[in-house]
Coordinates of C-alpha atoms and ligand atoms in Angstrom, one line a residue:
Chain A
X1 CA 42.1 182.2 76.6
X2 CA 45.4 182.6 74.6
X3 CA 44.6 181.0 71.2
X4 CA 41.1 182.7 70.7
X5 CA 42.7 186.1 71.2
X6 CA 45.6 185.2 68.9
X7 CA 43.1 184.1 66.3
X8 CA 41.1 187.3 66.6
X9 CA 44.3 189.4 66.1
X10 CA 45.1 187.2 63.2
X11 CA 41.8 187.7 61.5
X12 CA 42.0 191.4 62.1
X13 CA 45.5 191.7 60.6
X14 CA 44.4 189.6 57.6
X15 CA 41.3 191.7 57.0
X16 CA 43.3 194.9 57.3
X17 CA 45.8 193.7 54.7
X18 CA 42.9 192.8 52.4
X19 CA 43.5 189.0 52.1
X20 CA 40.7 186.5 52.1
X21 CA 41.3 183.4 54.1
X22 CA 41.9 181.4 50.9
X23 CA 44.5 183.9 49.7
X24 CA 46.4 184.0 52.9
X25 CA 46.2 180.2 53.3
X26 CA 47.6 179.7 49.8
X27 CA 50.5 182.1 50.7
X28 CA 51.5 180.3 53.8
X29 CA 50.9 176.9 52.4
X30 CA 48.0 175.6 54.5
X31 CA 44.4 174.9 53.8
X32 CA 41.7 177.5 54.2
X33 CA 40.1 175.4 56.9
X34 CA 43.3 175.3 58.8
X35 CA 43.6 179.1 58.7
X36 CA 39.9 179.4 59.7
X37 CA 40.6 177.1 62.7
X38 CA 43.6 179.2 63.6
X39 CA 41.4 182.3 63.6
X40 CA 38.7 180.7 65.6
X41 CA 41.4 179.5 68.1
X42 CA 40.3 175.9 67.4
X43 CA 43.8 174.9 66.3
X44 CA 47.0 176.1 67.9
X45 CA 49.2 178.1 65.7
X46 CA 53.0 177.6 66.4
X47 CA 55.8 180.0 66.1
X48 CA 57.1 179.0 62.7
X49 CA 53.7 179.4 61.1
X50 CA 52.9 182.7 62.9
X51 CA 56.3 184.1 61.7
X52 CA 55.4 183.4 58.2
X53 CA 52.1 185.2 58.6
X54 CA 53.6 188.0 60.5
X55 CA 56.1 188.6 57.7
X56 CA 53.3 188.5 55.0
X57 CA 50.9 190.8 57.0
X58 CA 53.8 193.0 58.0
X59 CA 53.2 192.9 61.7
X60 CA 55.6 192.1 64.6
X61 CA 54.9 188.7 66.5
X62 CA 53.8 190.7 69.6
X63 CA 51.0 192.1 67.7
X64 CA 49.3 188.7 67.6
X65 CA 50.2 187.9 71.2
X66 CA 49.0 190.9 73.0
X67 CA 45.4 190.7 74.3
X68 CA 42.9 192.5 72.2
X69 CA 42.3 194.8 75.2
X70 CA 46.0 195.5 75.8
X71 CA 45.6 199.2 75.2
X72 CA 43.4 199.4 78.4
X73 CA 46.4 198.4 80.4
X74 CA 44.6 195.6 82.1
X75 CA 46.6 192.6 82.9
X76 CA 45.7 189.7 80.7
X77 CA 43.4 187.3 82.5
X78 CA 44.6 183.8 83.0
X79 CA 46.6 183.6 79.8
X80 CA 48.4 180.5 81.0
X81 CA 48.0 177.0 79.9
X82 CA 44.9 177.4 77.7
X83 CA 43.4 175.7 80.3
X84 CA 42.7 179.1 81.5
X85 CA 39.5 179.2 79.4
X86 CA 37.6 180.7 82.2
X87 CA 36.7 184.3 81.4
X88 CA 37.3 186.9 84.0
X89 CA 34.6 187.5 86.6
X90 CA 31.9 189.6 84.9
X91 CA 32.4 193.2 85.7
X92 CA 29.5 195.6 86.4
X93 CA 29.2 197.6 83.2
X94 CA 30.4 201.2 83.8
X95 CA 28.1 203.4 81.6
X96 CA 29.9 206.7 82.5
X97 CA 31.1 209.0 79.8
X98 CA 34.7 208.6 80.8
X99 CA 34.4 204.8 81.0
X100 CA 33.0 204.7 77.6
X101 CA 35.6 206.9 76.1
X102 CA 38.5 205.2 77.7
X103 CA 39.1 202.5 75.2
X104 CA 39.2 205.0 72.4
X105 CA 41.3 207.5 74.3
X106 CA 43.8 204.8 75.1
X107 CA 44.2 203.4 71.5
X108 CA 47.7 202.1 70.8
X109 CA 50.2 204.6 69.4
X110 CA 50.4 202.9 66.0
X111 CA 47.0 204.3 65.2
X112 CA 47.9 207.8 65.6
X113 CA 49.4 208.6 62.2
X114 CA 48.1 211.3 59.7
X115 CA 44.3 211.4 59.6
X116 CA 42.6 210.9 56.2
X117 CA 39.9 213.5 55.3
X118 CA 37.3 211.0 56.2
X119 CA 38.7 210.4 59.7
X120 CA 39.0 214.2 60.2
X121 CA 35.3 214.6 59.1
X122 CA 34.2 211.8 61.4
X123 CA 36.1 213.3 64.3
X124 CA 34.6 216.9 63.7
X125 CA 31.1 215.2 63.6
X126 CA 31.8 213.2 66.7
X127 CA 32.9 216.2 68.6
X128 CA 29.9 218.2 67.6
X129 CA 27.6 215.6 69.4
X130 CA 26.3 215.8 72.8
X131 CA 28.0 213.5 75.5
X132 CA 25.1 211.1 75.3
X133 CA 25.3 211.0 71.5
X134 CA 29.1 210.4 71.8
X135 CA 28.4 207.4 74.0
X136 CA 25.9 206.1 71.5
X137 CA 28.5 206.3 68.7
X138 CA 31.1 204.6 70.8
X139 CA 28.8 201.8 71.7
X140 CA 27.8 201.3 68.2
X141 CA 31.5 201.3 66.9
X142 CA 32.4 198.8 69.7
X143 CA 29.6 196.6 68.8
X144 CA 30.6 196.8 65.1
X145 CA 34.2 196.0 65.9
X146 CA 33.3 193.0 68.2
X147 CA 31.1 191.7 65.4
X148 CA 33.9 192.0 62.9
X149 CA 36.5 190.2 64.9
X150 CA 34.2 187.6 66.4
X151 CA 34.4 188.5 70.0
X152 CA 33.5 185.6 72.3
X153 CA 33.0 187.6 75.4
X154 CA 36.6 187.2 76.5
X155 CA 37.0 190.9 77.2
Chain H
X1 CA 48.4 155.5 59.5
X2 CA 46.3 152.3 59.7
X3 CA 49.2 150.2 60.1
X4 CA 49.9 149.0 63.6
X5 CA 52.9 147.0 63.1
X6 CA 56.3 148.4 64.2
X7 CA 59.1 148.7 61.8
X8 CA 62.3 146.5 62.2
X9 CA 64.2 149.6 63.4
X10 CA 61.5 150.2 66.1
X11 CA 61.5 146.6 67.2
X12 CA 65.3 146.8 67.5
X13 CA 65.1 150.0 69.4
X14 CA 62.8 148.3 71.9
X15 CA 65.0 145.4 72.3
X16 CA 68.1 147.7 72.8
X17 CA 66.3 149.7 75.5
X18 CA 64.9 146.5 77.2
X19 CA 68.5 145.3 77.5
X20 CA 69.8 148.6 78.9
X21 CA 67.0 148.7 81.3
X22 CA 67.2 145.2 82.5
X23 CA 71.0 145.2 82.9
X24 CA 71.8 148.7 84.0
X25 CA 68.7 150.4 85.5
X26 CA 66.4 147.6 86.9
X27 CA 69.1 146.3 89.4
X28 CA 69.4 149.8 91.0
X29 CA 65.7 150.8 90.9
X30 CA 65.3 150.5 94.7
X31 CA 68.4 152.5 95.5
X32 CA 67.1 155.2 93.0
X33 CA 63.9 155.4 94.9
X34 CA 65.6 156.0 98.1
X35 CA 67.2 159.5 97.9
X36 CA 66.1 162.8 96.4
X37 CA 69.1 164.7 97.4
X38 CA 71.9 163.0 95.7
X39 CA 71.7 162.2 92.0
X40 CA 72.9 158.8 90.9
X41 CA 74.4 159.1 87.5
X42 CA 74.5 155.4 86.7
X43 CA 71.1 155.2 84.8
X44 CA 71.7 158.4 83.0
X45 CA 75.2 157.2 82.1
X46 CA 73.8 154.0 80.6
X47 CA 71.3 155.9 78.5
X48 CA 73.9 158.4 77.5
X49 CA 76.1 155.6 76.2
X50 CA 73.4 154.6 73.8
X51 CA 72.6 158.2 72.9
X52 CA 69.1 157.8 74.5
X53 CA 69.3 160.4 77.3
X54 CA 67.9 163.0 74.9
X55 CA 66.8 160.9 72.1
X56 CA 65.2 163.7 70.0
X57 CA 68.4 165.7 69.4
X58 CA 68.8 165.8 65.6
X59 CA 71.5 163.7 64.0
X60 CA 73.1 166.9 62.6
X61 CA 74.1 167.8 66.2
X62 CA 75.2 164.4 67.1
X63 CA 71.9 163.1 68.4
X64 CA 70.0 159.9 67.8
X65 CA 67.3 161.9 65.9
X66 CA 64.5 159.7 67.1
X67 CA 61.0 160.8 66.0
X68 CA 58.3 161.2 68.6
X69 CA 56.8 157.7 67.8
X70 CA 60.1 155.9 68.6
X71 CA 60.7 158.2 71.5
X72 CA 57.3 157.1 72.9
X73 CA 58.3 153.5 72.6
X74 CA 61.5 154.2 74.5
X75 CA 59.6 156.0 77.2
X76 CA 57.1 153.3 77.6
X77 CA 60.0 150.9 78.3
X78 CA 61.6 153.4 80.8
X79 CA 58.3 154.1 82.4
X80 CA 57.9 150.3 82.9
X81 CA 61.3 150.2 84.5
X82 CA 61.6 153.4 86.5
X83 CA 59.3 156.4 86.0
X84 CA 61.9 158.6 87.7
X85 CA 64.4 157.7 85.0
X86 CA 61.9 158.3 82.3
X87 CA 61.0 161.7 83.8
X88 CA 64.6 162.7 83.6
X89 CA 64.6 161.9 80.0
X90 CA 61.4 163.7 79.2
X91 CA 62.7 166.8 81.0
X92 CA 65.9 166.7 78.8
X93 CA 63.6 166.5 75.8
X94 CA 61.5 169.4 77.2
X95 CA 64.5 171.6 77.8
X96 CA 66.0 170.9 74.4
X97 CA 62.6 171.4 72.6
X98 CA 62.7 175.2 72.3
X99 CA 66.3 175.2 71.1
X100 CA 65.5 172.6 68.4
X101 CA 62.4 174.4 67.4
X102 CA 63.6 178.0 67.4
X103 CA 67.3 178.2 68.5
X104 CA 70.0 180.0 66.6
X105 CA 72.7 177.8 64.9
X106 CA 75.1 178.9 67.5
X107 CA 72.7 177.8 70.3
X108 CA 72.2 174.5 68.6
X109 CA 75.9 173.8 68.1
X110 CA 76.6 174.9 71.7
X111 CA 74.0 173.1 73.7
X112 CA 72.6 170.1 71.7
X113 CA 75.7 168.1 71.2
X114 CA 76.3 168.1 75.0
X115 CA 73.0 166.2 75.4
X116 CA 74.0 163.7 72.9
X117 CA 77.5 163.0 74.2
X118 CA 78.3 159.6 75.7
X119 CA 78.8 161.4 79.1
X120 CA 75.5 161.9 80.9
X121 CA 74.5 165.6 80.5
X122 CA 71.2 166.9 81.8
X123 CA 69.0 169.9 81.1
X124 CA 66.2 171.5 83.1
X125 CA 63.0 173.3 82.1
X126 CA 62.0 176.1 84.5
X127 CA 58.5 177.5 84.1
X128 CA 56.5 176.9 87.2
X129 CA 56.6 179.5 89.9
X130 CA 55.2 179.4 93.5
X131 CA 52.3 181.6 92.4
X132 CA 52.2 180.5 88.7
X133 CA 51.4 176.8 88.1
X134 CA 48.6 176.2 85.8
X135 CA 48.2 179.9 85.4
X136 CA 51.4 180.7 83.7
X137 CA 50.1 184.2 83.0
X138 CA 50.7 184.9 86.6
X139 CA 54.4 184.5 86.0
X140 CA 56.4 187.1 87.9
X141 CA 60.1 186.2 87.1
X142 CA 61.1 189.4 85.4
X143 CA 63.7 189.8 82.6
X144 CA 65.0 193.2 81.8
X145 CA 67.6 194.1 79.1
X146 CA 70.3 196.5 80.0
X147 CA 73.0 197.2 77.4
X148 CA 72.6 194.0 75.5
X149 CA 72.6 191.8 78.7
X150 CA 69.5 190.4 80.3
X151 CA 69.0 190.5 84.0
X152 CA 66.5 188.0 85.4
X153 CA 65.0 188.0 88.9
X154 CA 62.5 185.4 90.1
X155 CA 61.9 182.0 91.7
X156 CA 61.1 178.8 89.8
X157 CA 59.8 175.8 91.7
X158 CA 59.6 172.0 90.8
X159 CA 62.5 172.1 88.4
X160 CA 63.5 168.5 87.6
X161 CA 67.2 168.2 87.0
X162 CA 67.6 171.7 88.5
X163 CA 71.1 172.4 89.8
X164 CA 72.6 169.3 88.1
X165 CA 71.7 170.5 84.6
X166 CA 74.3 171.7 82.1
X167 CA 71.8 174.3 81.0
X168 CA 68.3 175.3 82.0
X169 CA 65.6 176.6 79.7
X170 CA 64.0 179.3 81.8
X171 CA 60.8 181.3 81.0
X172 CA 60.4 184.9 82.3
X173 CA 58.5 188.0 81.4
X174 CA 59.5 191.4 80.3
X175 CA 56.2 193.0 80.8
X176 CA 54.0 192.0 83.8
X177 CA 51.0 193.8 82.0
X178 CA 51.3 191.6 79.0
X179 CA 52.8 188.3 79.9
X180 CA 52.0 186.4 76.8
X181 CA 53.7 188.8 74.4
X182 CA 56.2 189.7 77.0
X183 CA 57.3 186.1 77.6
X184 CA 60.9 185.2 76.8
X185 CA 62.7 182.0 76.8
X186 CA 66.4 181.9 77.9
X187 CA 69.2 179.4 78.0
X188 CA 71.1 179.5 81.3
X189 CA 74.3 177.6 81.4
X190 CA 75.2 176.0 84.6
X191 CA 77.2 178.2 86.9
X192 CA 75.7 181.3 85.5
X193 CA 76.2 184.0 88.3
X194 CA 73.0 184.7 90.2
X195 CA 71.4 181.3 89.7
X196 CA 71.1 179.4 93.0
X197 CA 69.4 176.1 94.0
X198 CA 66.8 176.5 96.7
X199 CA 64.8 173.8 98.5
X200 CA 65.2 170.2 97.3
X201 CA 61.7 168.8 96.9
X202 CA 61.1 165.6 98.8
X203 CA 58.5 163.8 96.7
X204 CA 56.2 160.9 97.1
X205 CA 57.3 159.3 93.8
X206 CA 59.5 159.6 90.8
X207 CA 62.2 160.1 93.4
X208 CA 65.2 159.5 91.0
X209 CA 64.1 162.8 89.3
X210 CA 65.7 165.4 91.4
X211 CA 63.4 168.3 91.8
X212 CA 64.3 171.7 93.2
X213 CA 63.5 175.3 93.5
X214 CA 65.7 177.6 91.5
X215 CA 66.3 181.1 92.6
X216 CA 67.4 183.8 90.2
X217 CA 68.8 187.0 91.6
X218 CA 70.1 189.4 89.2
X219 CA 71.1 186.5 87.0
X220 CA 72.8 187.8 84.0
X221 CA 72.2 186.2 80.5
X222 CA 73.8 187.3 77.3
X223 CA 71.4 188.4 74.5
X224 CA 72.6 185.5 72.3
X225 CA 71.1 183.1 74.8
X226 CA 67.5 184.3 74.2
X227 CA 65.6 181.5 72.4
X228 CA 63.5 182.5 69.4
X229 CA 62.6 185.9 68.5
X230 CA 61.0 188.4 70.8
X231 CA 57.4 187.8 71.5
X232 CA 57.5 184.2 70.3
X233 CA 58.3 182.4 73.6
X234 CA 54.6 181.7 74.5
X235 CA 54.0 179.9 71.2
X236 CA 57.2 177.9 71.6
X237 CA 56.2 176.9 75.2
X238 CA 52.7 175.7 74.0
X239 CA 54.4 173.7 71.2
X240 CA 56.8 172.2 73.6
X241 CA 53.9 171.2 75.9
X242 CA 51.8 169.8 73.0
X243 CA 54.7 167.6 72.1
X244 CA 55.7 166.6 75.7
X245 CA 52.2 165.6 76.7
X246 CA 52.1 162.6 74.4
X247 CA 55.5 161.5 75.8
X248 CA 54.1 161.8 79.4
X249 CA 51.3 159.6 78.2
X250 CA 53.8 157.0 77.1
X251 CA 55.4 157.0 80.6
X252 CA 52.0 156.4 82.1
X253 CA 51.5 153.4 79.7
X254 CA 54.8 152.0 80.8
X255 CA 53.9 152.4 84.5
X256 CA 50.5 150.7 83.9
X257 CA 52.0 147.9 81.8
X258 CA 54.5 147.0 84.7
X259 CA 51.9 147.0 87.3
X260 CA 49.6 144.8 85.1
X261 CA 52.4 142.4 84.2
X262 CA 53.4 142.0 87.9
X263 CA 49.8 141.6 89.1
X264 CA 49.0 139.0 86.2
X265 CA 52.0 136.9 87.1
X266 CA 51.2 137.1 90.8
X267 CA 47.5 136.1 90.2
X268 CA 48.6 133.0 88.4
X269 CA 51.0 131.9 91.1
X270 CA 48.9 132.9 94.3
X271 CA 46.6 130.2 95.4
X272 CA 43.7 130.8 97.7
X273 CA 40.7 128.5 98.3
X274 CA 42.7 125.8 96.5
X275 CA 43.3 127.5 93.2
X276 CA 45.1 130.6 91.7
X277 CA 43.3 133.7 92.3
X278 CA 43.3 134.3 88.6
X279 CA 40.5 131.7 88.3
X280 CA 38.3 134.2 90.2
X281 CA 36.5 136.3 87.7
X282 CA 36.9 139.3 90.1
X283 CA 40.6 139.1 89.4
X284 CA 40.7 138.0 85.7
X285 CA 38.1 140.5 84.6
X286 CA 40.0 143.2 86.4
X287 CA 43.1 142.2 84.5
X288 CA 41.2 142.0 81.1
X289 CA 39.8 145.5 81.6
X290 CA 43.2 146.8 82.5
X291 CA 44.7 145.2 79.4
X292 CA 42.0 146.9 77.3
X293 CA 42.7 150.3 78.9
X294 CA 46.4 150.0 78.6
X295 CA 46.1 149.2 74.9
X296 CA 43.7 152.0 74.4
X297 CA 46.0 154.5 76.1
X298 CA 49.0 153.2 74.0
X299 CA 47.1 153.7 70.8
X300 CA 46.3 157.3 71.8
X301 CA 50.0 157.9 72.6
X302 CA 50.9 156.4 69.2
X303 CA 48.4 158.4 67.4
X304 CA 49.4 161.7 68.9
X305 CA 53.1 161.0 68.2
X306 CA 52.2 160.0 64.5
X307 CA 50.5 163.4 64.2
X308 CA 53.5 165.1 65.7
X309 CA 55.9 163.4 63.4
X310 CA 53.7 164.3 60.4
X311 CA 53.3 167.8 61.5
X312 CA 49.5 167.5 61.6
X313 CA 47.2 169.1 64.3
X314 CA 48.3 167.2 67.5
X315 CA 47.2 169.4 70.3
X316 CA 44.0 167.6 71.3
X317 CA 45.4 164.1 70.5
X318 CA 48.5 164.9 72.8
X319 CA 46.3 166.1 75.7
X320 CA 44.0 162.9 75.2
X321 CA 47.2 160.7 75.3
X322 CA 48.4 162.4 78.4
X323 CA 45.1 162.0 80.2
X324 CA 44.7 158.3 79.1
X325 CA 48.3 157.4 80.0
X326 CA 48.1 159.0 83.4
X327 CA 44.7 157.7 84.2
X328 CA 45.6 154.1 83.3
X329 CA 48.8 154.4 85.3
X330 CA 46.8 155.3 88.4
X331 CA 44.1 152.8 87.8
X332 CA 46.4 149.9 86.9
X333 CA 48.7 150.4 90.0
X334 CA 45.7 150.6 92.4
X335 CA 44.1 147.5 90.9
X336 CA 47.5 145.7 91.0
X337 CA 47.9 146.6 94.7
X338 CA 44.4 145.1 95.3
X339 CA 45.3 141.9 93.4
X340 CA 48.6 141.5 95.4
X341 CA 46.6 142.0 98.7
X342 CA 48.7 143.0 101.7
X343 CA 52.0 142.2 100.0
X344 CA 51.4 144.9 97.5
X345 CA 51.3 147.5 100.3
X346 CA 54.8 146.6 101.6
X347 CA 57.8 148.8 101.1
X348 CA 60.1 147.0 98.5
X349 CA 57.2 145.6 96.5
X350 CA 57.5 147.0 92.9
X351 CA 53.8 147.8 92.8
X352 CA 54.1 150.1 95.9
X353 CA 56.7 152.2 94.0
X354 CA 54.7 152.1 90.7
X355 CA 51.7 153.4 92.6
X356 CA 53.5 156.3 94.1
X357 CA 55.2 157.1 90.8
X358 CA 51.8 156.9 88.9
X359 CA 50.2 159.4 91.3
X360 CA 52.2 162.4 89.8
X361 CA 51.2 161.6 86.3
X362 CA 48.0 163.6 86.4
X363 CA 49.8 166.6 87.9
X364 CA 52.9 167.1 85.7
X365 CA 53.1 168.5 82.1
X366 CA 49.9 170.4 82.9
X367 CA 47.3 168.8 85.2
X368 CA 44.7 166.5 83.7
X369 CA 42.1 169.4 84.4
X370 CA 44.2 171.6 82.2
X371 CA 44.3 168.9 79.5
X372 CA 40.6 168.7 79.6
X373 CA 40.4 172.5 79.2
X374 CA 42.7 172.1 76.2
X375 CA 40.5 169.6 74.6
X376 CA 37.3 171.5 75.4
X377 CA 38.7 174.6 73.7
X378 CA 39.0 172.7 70.5
X379 CA 35.5 171.1 70.6
Ligands
LIG401 C1 57.2 166.0 90.5 C2 56.9 167.3 89.8 C3 57.8 167.7 88.9 C4 57.6 168.9 88.1 N1 58.6 169.3 87.3 C5 58.5 170.6 86.7 C6 59.6 171.0 85.9 O1 60.6 170.4 85.7 N2 59.5 172.3 85.4 C7 58.4 173.0 85.6 O2 58.4 174.2 85.2 N3 57.4 172.6 86.4 C8 57.3 171.4 86.9 N4 56.4 170.8 87.7 C9 55.2 171.8 87.9 C10 53.9 171.3 87.4 O3 53.9 171.5 86.1 C11 52.8 172.0 88.2 O4 52.8 171.4 89.5 C12 51.5 171.9 87.5 O5 51.5 172.7 86.3 C13 50.3 172.4 88.4 O6 50.6 173.6 89.0 P1 50.4 173.8 90.6 O7 51.1 172.7 91.2 O8 50.8 175.2 90.9 O9 48.9 173.7 90.8 P2 47.8 174.7 90.6 O10 47.9 175.4 89.3 O11 47.7 175.5 91.9 O12 46.4 173.8 90.5 C14 45.8 173.3 91.7 C15 44.5 172.6 91.3 O13 43.6 173.4 90.6 C16 43.4 173.0 89.3 N5 43.3 174.1 88.4 C17 44.0 175.2 88.2 N6 43.6 176.0 87.3 C18 42.5 175.3 86.8 C19 41.7 175.6 85.6 N7 41.8 176.8 84.9 N8 40.7 174.7 85.2 C20 40.6 173.6 86.0 N9 41.4 173.3 87.1 C21 42.3 174.1 87.4 C22 44.5 172.1 88.9 O14 44.2 171.2 87.9 C23 44.8 171.4 90.3 O15 43.9 170.4 90.5 C24 56.5 169.6 88.4 C25 55.6 169.3 89.4 C26 55.7 168.0 90.0 C27 54.7 167.7 91.0

């Protein structure tokens, strides 16, 4: 559903920029609870408000509108009138190495800048693991990420 | 908000529209109900003379600048007179919505004064496609930019005012993989090359509102006719819907009121078993219940419009108003037909037309199922 995914992107961008809900709410002139509802998808955010937020968080509008799984190249499921709350039919979980790696291999281009020493170190350690170990790490990171952005099982 | 009395200006507006409706629309309602293929400009002309054909156009662009609350009052009156006429007005409001919300100054100056002129100018709103109704994410009308000019290809269906509009607000996608971020809104002036009218839809009700398929084949649109910034069209669309739904509720309340008033009058005149049928509780309680439901729906419409006018969170209220207005329209017209007995079922009886008009109210502006999904998503 559209607004839950917009809310998640919003939360992600806010946290990335290091703002608390209170701080960002003050900057855009709304209450913390309104911002919290935007992030949960419980209140619809409209263009004018999102434009303000996009400017503060230095992101293009499209960033908030693309589905969280856009990098996988999957068409967005029922993004229409929010009505379209139904989640896609549950897919059988593919546990193969390739399938687990796919989300990471296809990360959007903007994440591919210079790597910090920490990232390089992490990559070296990751590459030194067995395929099974790599899958474990990916599963853990995916779980962590979902927890951070409050995934509701939409993707 | 806890003030339920209308202002003198609102009372005056109701008087004004009742007069226009009684003198210029009501006398031709039956004719308007007859044909879908030709458009009778008389009612539109009457409204345009009062600057009420698109009442939400801001004063800065020559409009009447009505807020949503007053617009709902107007639409209840029009709904009570002819829901087809009311729907033409809500379509104009819908089409102008994205321009008012996010259009450039140039777009506003070019298109909005047209809708506020004393000549009847119409606008259309083209979103629905044969394969994308409730699921707008399935939209396939494709927009591609080549050298600063957009080329649109696709088919839109159920477009009210289509082909007779001075401009059409069209939604298309630039990226079939990512329709929400890829959605774009365009202003298509009438006569733009590559825009053709397809089938004229022969409808059960709201027959005054001419409804067609629009076919876009290599339709060329200048970049300056893109509404809002790239990536923002989806949000514009949702905001337009959230506002429009409260107004659809107002039209439903108007239909219900007209059916109720007709049935009430009839029930006091029609005698069976030696007394007016109104004296039977079966009839009077039905009318009492209807009156209660009409009033409830009206209050929901008013609340939603008040929230819109005060820029508060109106999504849920607007969907509730739309559900309540459409349901009461359908319930009241069905009950009124029962109260009228066989006479209500005859062509030419106002209740027969009201019932056909009411039927569409749960389908347009997003079906009532979708409204429930909107409400549920916020619970
Ligand atoms: C007279 C008339 C005028 C119109 N004018 C315009 C116009 O000017 N411009 C425009 O763009 N469109 C217009 N429409 C189109 C209208 O908005 C659509 O008909 C409406 O959105 C429903 O789409 P659909 O007809 O394709 O039905 P579908 O989407 O195919 O729905 C069929 C049924 O399935 C249900 N359904 C679908 N998805 C869900 C879901 N996720 N949850 C629960 N139930 C669901 C629906 O509620 C409905 O009962 C008009 C329609 C009519 C009838």
